[in-house]
């Protein structure tokens, strides 16, 4: 394939507009499905559909899976259901489910009715019943399965028969007569134990598995913990249902990370840079409106503090310091908790322990920051002890509050099954701004009255 440049893109466009299908097929034949999908992102829908129509069914199916969801849906909407069904027949069941889930119920039924492989259609229907955010929704049914009572020759014969229908082989799973998972059969054992009487004597027992209703984030942690490339999925009584591969898990982890990053940035729904202006505005505006509301509330709080500000104008100089310090501390605390929840290093059941730890960290941070601010004010404003003490005590109180808020909020959201990444963005910043101002106003009022300023 030629290097992907603007000139190459224009060359492809010229081929399309000239309707030179022979040359277009030659170019596509030299490209990997992922590169074809990348090309489609820079073409308009008509141009993409033209090239897509020139692909053979197997390559078209691979390209379909390489496209992002929005581009894939655009192509699917312009394709006959019979054509979609033909391409789905070339996909693993887990990938086929990903495609079908993007379509409405009526199209799903029609596509499934056009799939010639009844067994594959049945597997897809079964997988569609699982929540897409669970192991069952992520698994595929393509795998090699042998019975524990098979002899080595029987096992090899069965493996060969099943392998003809598969593109990749990760593990050979061993089941009993009730189809309960008993172990895995290492291919090395075929060489080292060629005359073994039964597979169960040489299989590796008790493989790591996951139940179908296990959340995807827990599945990802298991893949990382045990360094797996594939993991069997079982039902509540241990019967083998399917398998999950590491590439499927990585796709889910990437998507979850993107959602969390956007949520932490104050974007309320999943959007991409190429989404419409309306979609992006709709995703951004909620937290911006909340920010405006909090700003209005903050101005009201400062309005109640107007007389003190007129009397001691130096107090106004430290308002940004109070708000900024609280926001930074809160975001730091919440980021640590959210990261711990995501990678499994923090157990939600250790709520009290984590809170106690954050209190100690908050005390240390608050003490250092308060000392710095106090020394600065003593040197710069030696004659305004009310301001010096007001700012120093406020910084201490705001840091402690922000530390606790940044810890409690994500842990509480996790308990309520709400994405804790919400706590690392505008929510924490706005909460700290408002409460920080209230703390500053209250403490400043007390010291001004005490010193008679």
Phi, psi and omega in degrees: 000141176291159178297136184282107180228173176299321179296320180294321178299317179294327177296317178297318178299320179297321178296319180295312184292336177275356181056039180269079186296325181296315180291323179297317178298322180296319178294317181295326182295335180272356187255144173286148178308324179294325178288325176295318178297322178296320179298319183299331181297333182261001178257155173281171188300318181298317180294318180296318180295324179298310180295321183297326181292343182270350183279149172288163188300319182293314178294320179300320179296318179295319179296320180304319181284338179278340180289150172287166191300320182294313179295322179298315182297322178299317178293317182298322183295337180261006183253144174295148181298329178296321180291320178298318180299319180297320180287324178298328178298340179266001181258153168295156185299323180294321177290322179299320178296319178302319180291310185295328181296339179283346185260162179283167188301321182295317179293324179302310182298319181293319179296314181299326180290340181266355179282121184290326180283099184298323180295317178296317179299319179295320178297319180296316179300318179296319182290329180295344180284340183274149174297134184293345179263020178239170179301322179298324179285346183257343188280160171241165183255359179283111180195159177264125183232130177233158180272143184296340182268002179289148171279171181299313178300319179296319180297313181297318179298317180292320179297317179297319181296316182286327183295335180298335183264003188240148176271320182232143176238119182259307180220159170253118184265140182250129181235164175266191183293341177265010180066024175276138182293126180246333181176190175235151182250106179293134181298334179300329183293338177296328182273317186278338180228061186292340184246018182298143184289316180220147183299327185297343180280341182238356181290156174272118187276163176051058177291155176294128180222174181219146179280156187297332183267009180289132178300150184299323182296327176289324177298316181298321179296322178294320178300318180290318183296317186257005178053055183264155170253342176203153181219132178286148178247132182235163176271189187294340179249013173091009178283138183290126181251322185181197179215151176246136179255158187297328180294325177294319180295317181297322176299316180293320179297318179298314180297320179295321179296320178296318179296317181296320180296317179293320179297319179292339179268002178088022177257120193280344179217164185285115178226159177241166182298333182266007176290164183293160178301318181297317181296318181291321178295317180299325181284329185271327192295327183304309182288333176294320177294320177296322178296320177297316179299319179292326177295320177296318178297319179297321178295326176295320178296316179294329177298322178290345182259007189300318182296321178292323179294323177294322183287318181229090185295339180298335179299325182293334183294337187258004179298313177299324180297316181296311181295315181294320180295314179299317180296316180296315181296317181296317180294321177299312182297315181291325180297320179296317181293314181298318178297318179297320178293324183289319184264002175084002180282346178241123180267127181301336180288346179263042182303307184297320181297314180294323179295316179298320179296318181292328176298317179294317178297318178298320179297318179294312179299315182298320181295316181295311182295320179296318180298318180297313181295319181297314180296319179300313182291326176298321181284321185270323182236063186296336184265000183243073183295329179298317178293316181302311181289323180299313182292315183297311181293323179295317178300316180300312183294318181294319179297317179296315179298314182296322179297316180291317180297317181293341178266314186291318186298307180295325178294320178293318178299321179297319178296327180273005180062037174249140183305115182292347178299339176303331185280354182262001185247220184303330181304310180293316182299312181294317180300316180292324178299311183293308182293323179299318178296317179299316178298314182296315179298315183295312182293319179298319178300319180296314182289325177295320176292323182293320182266000176070027181274000000 
